[in-house]
């Protein structure tokens, strides 16, 4: 159950959007991280943008009933690419502070090198 892993996914911020693909696909780019697939960008005037209901940073939970959580970005793209013309997306728009906790931490900074003690 996704809600056990990600408590910010609730009925209140989860919704379904139907997108009709055209010859160029859905018209959005996605990115992954923390086991979730996020919309990175929508391309006007393509199908995903035309719905008026999707936004960058929305989480894609499923496409036509196929769960996307836990898939790599590449695997999720394959599900979206091979889906039928009519794609039913299950989407979550979490509070912005919930997404902050999902972004990977900054890489550790290298330790400051101290000069060796002078030889006596």
mmCIF file of C-alpha atoms in Angstrom:
data_model
loop_
_atom_site.group_PDB
_atom_site.id
_atom_site.type_symbol
_atom_site.label_atom_id
_atom_site.label_comp_id
_atom_site.label_asym_id
_atom_site.label_seq_id
_atom_site.Cartn_x
_atom_site.Cartn_y
_atom_site.Cartn_z
ATOM 1 C CA UNK A 1 0.000 0.000 0.000
ATOM 2 C CA UNK A 2 1.490 3.315 -1.130
ATOM 3 C CA UNK A 3 0.062 5.253 1.790
ATOM 4 C CA UNK A 4 2.121 3.182 4.215
ATOM 5 C CA UNK A 5 5.311 4.224 2.402
ATOM 6 C CA UNK A 6 4.235 7.766 1.557
ATOM 7 C CA UNK A 7 1.750 9.064 4.165
ATOM 8 C CA UNK A 8 1.228 12.311 2.213
ATOM 9 C CA UNK A 9 -0.692 10.367 -0.492
ATOM 10 C CA UNK A 10 -4.334 10.823 0.538
ATOM 11 C CA UNK A 11 -7.758 10.638 -1.086
ATOM 12 C CA UNK A 12 -7.910 14.433 -0.859
ATOM 13 C CA UNK A 13 -4.865 15.024 -3.083
ATOM 14 C CA UNK A 14 -5.233 12.043 -5.445
ATOM 15 C CA UNK A 15 -7.248 12.224 -8.656
ATOM 16 C CA UNK A 16 -7.664 10.611 -12.075
ATOM 17 C CA UNK A 17 -6.964 12.355 -15.372
ATOM 18 C CA UNK A 18 -7.681 10.875 -18.796
ATOM 19 C CA UNK A 19 -5.223 11.922 -21.507
ATOM 20 C CA UNK A 20 -5.811 11.121 -25.187
ATOM 21 C CA UNK A 21 -2.423 10.620 -26.841
ATOM 22 C CA UNK A 22 -1.761 12.101 -30.241
ATOM 23 C CA UNK A 23 0.902 11.121 -32.764
ATOM 24 C CA UNK A 24 3.631 12.586 -30.546
ATOM 25 C CA UNK A 25 2.559 10.890 -27.319
ATOM 26 C CA UNK A 26 1.395 12.448 -24.058
ATOM 27 C CA UNK A 27 3.451 15.639 -24.275
ATOM 28 C CA UNK A 28 5.224 15.557 -20.937
ATOM 29 C CA UNK A 29 8.563 14.559 -19.486
ATOM 30 C CA UNK A 30 8.935 12.675 -16.221
ATOM 31 C CA UNK A 31 11.665 12.105 -13.675
ATOM 32 C CA UNK A 32 12.074 9.571 -10.918
ATOM 33 C CA UNK A 33 13.421 9.541 -7.439
ATOM 34 C CA UNK A 34 12.585 7.915 -4.100
ATOM 35 C CA UNK A 35 10.596 5.248 -5.967
ATOM 36 C CA UNK A 36 8.074 7.754 -7.326
ATOM 37 C CA UNK A 37 7.606 9.118 -10.842
ATOM 38 C CA UNK A 38 7.044 12.871 -11.118
ATOM 39 C CA UNK A 39 5.990 15.085 -13.992
ATOM 40 C CA UNK A 40 9.014 17.205 -14.859
ATOM 41 C CA UNK A 41 7.506 19.318 -17.621
ATOM 42 C CA UNK A 42 4.353 19.703 -19.716
ATOM 43 C CA UNK A 43 4.655 20.727 -23.350
ATOM 44 C CA UNK A 44 1.932 23.065 -24.663
ATOM 45 C CA UNK A 45 -0.249 22.530 -26.620
ATOM 46 C CA UNK A 46 0.175 18.750 -26.344
ATOM 47 C CA UNK A 47 -2.336 16.336 -24.736
ATOM 48 C CA UNK A 48 -1.162 16.322 -21.086
ATOM 49 C CA UNK A 49 -1.057 20.135 -21.049
ATOM 50 C CA UNK A 50 -4.482 20.387 -22.731
ATOM 51 C CA UNK A 51 -6.169 18.543 -19.844
ATOM 52 C CA UNK A 52 -5.570 21.616 -17.685
ATOM 53 C CA UNK A 53 -5.378 19.290 -14.675
ATOM 54 C CA UNK A 54 -1.722 18.245 -14.581
ATOM 55 C CA UNK A 55 1.237 20.217 -13.282
ATOM 56 C CA UNK A 56 4.999 19.795 -12.932
ATOM 57 C CA UNK A 57 5.878 17.938 -9.702
ATOM 58 C CA UNK A 58 2.625 15.945 -9.728
ATOM 59 C CA UNK A 59 3.286 12.294 -8.888
ATOM 60 C CA UNK A 60 2.138 9.650 -11.368
ATOM 61 C CA UNK A 61 0.902 6.692 -9.315
ATOM 62 C CA UNK A 62 -0.536 4.528 -12.116
ATOM 63 C CA UNK A 63 -1.281 4.485 -15.849
ATOM 64 C CA UNK A 64 -4.301 2.448 -17.000
ATOM 65 C CA UNK A 65 -4.181 0.555 -13.708
ATOM 66 C CA UNK A 66 -0.451 -0.279 -13.944
ATOM 67 C CA UNK A 67 1.325 0.960 -10.786
ATOM 68 C CA UNK A 68 4.271 3.247 -11.548
ATOM 69 C CA UNK A 69 5.575 3.598 -7.977
ATOM 70 C CA UNK A 70 8.796 1.676 -7.519
ATOM 71 C CA UNK A 71 9.617 1.643 -11.237
ATOM 72 C CA UNK A 72 12.695 3.306 -12.644
ATOM 73 C CA UNK A 73 12.124 6.350 -14.828
ATOM 74 C CA UNK A 74 12.892 4.197 -17.888
ATOM 75 C CA UNK A 75 10.380 1.499 -16.867
ATOM 76 C CA UNK A 76 7.703 4.111 -16.188
ATOM 77 C CA UNK A 77 8.349 5.691 -19.594
ATOM 78 C CA UNK A 78 7.885 2.284 -21.245
ATOM 79 C CA UNK A 79 4.511 1.846 -19.512
ATOM 80 C CA UNK A 80 3.427 5.318 -20.667
ATOM 81 C CA UNK A 81 4.779 4.863 -24.210
ATOM 82 C CA UNK A 82 3.155 1.482 -24.764
ATOM 83 C CA UNK A 83 -0.203 2.464 -23.237
ATOM 84 C CA UNK A 84 -3.271 2.677 -25.450
ATOM 85 C CA UNK A 85 -4.278 6.001 -26.999
ATOM 86 C CA UNK A 86 -6.543 6.724 -24.017
ATOM 87 C CA UNK A 87 -4.397 6.841 -20.879
ATOM 88 C CA UNK A 88 -6.028 7.012 -17.465
ATOM 89 C CA UNK A 89 -3.490 8.482 -15.041
ATOM 90 C CA UNK A 90 -3.819 8.202 -11.274
ATOM 91 C CA UNK A 91 -2.136 11.352 -9.993
ATOM 92 C CA UNK A 92 -1.181 12.737 -6.591
ATOM 93 C CA UNK A 93 -0.482 16.410 -5.955
ATOM 94 C CA UNK A 94 1.252 16.311 -2.570
ATOM 95 C CA UNK A 95 1.910 19.354 -0.408
ATOM 96 C CA UNK A 96 5.174 21.015 -1.456
ATOM 97 C CA UNK A 97 6.834 20.284 1.886
ATOM 98 C CA UNK A 98 6.215 16.548 1.354
ATOM 99 C CA UNK A 99 8.164 16.677 -1.902
ATOM 100 C CA UNK A 100 11.085 18.395 -0.233
ATOM 101 C CA UNK A 101 11.580 15.315 1.933
ATOM 102 C CA UNK A 102 11.758 13.162 -1.221
ATOM 103 C CA UNK A 103 14.509 15.052 -2.965
ATOM 104 C CA UNK A 104 17.872 13.396 -2.464
ATOM 105 C CA UNK A 105 20.163 15.078 0.027
ATOM 106 C CA UNK A 106 23.092 17.102 -1.216
ATOM 107 C CA UNK A 107 26.242 15.038 -1.671
ATOM 108 C CA UNK A 108 28.535 15.185 1.330
ATOM 109 C CA UNK A 109 31.169 17.867 1.197
ATOM 110 C CA UNK A 110 34.732 16.562 1.241
ATOM 111 C CA UNK A 111 36.497 16.963 4.568
ATOM 112 C CA UNK A 112 38.654 20.025 4.951
ATOM 113 C CA UNK A 113 42.278 19.006 4.730
ATOM 114 C CA UNK A 114 44.366 20.245 7.578
ATOM 115 C CA UNK A 115 48.034 20.785 6.890
ATOM 116 C CA UNK A 116 50.302 18.199 8.497
ATOM 117 C CA UNK A 117 52.003 19.325 11.689
ATOM 118 C CA UNK A 118 55.459 20.809 11.112
ATOM 119 C CA UNK A 119 58.364 18.421 11.613
ATOM 120 C CA UNK A 120 60.642 19.159 14.496
#
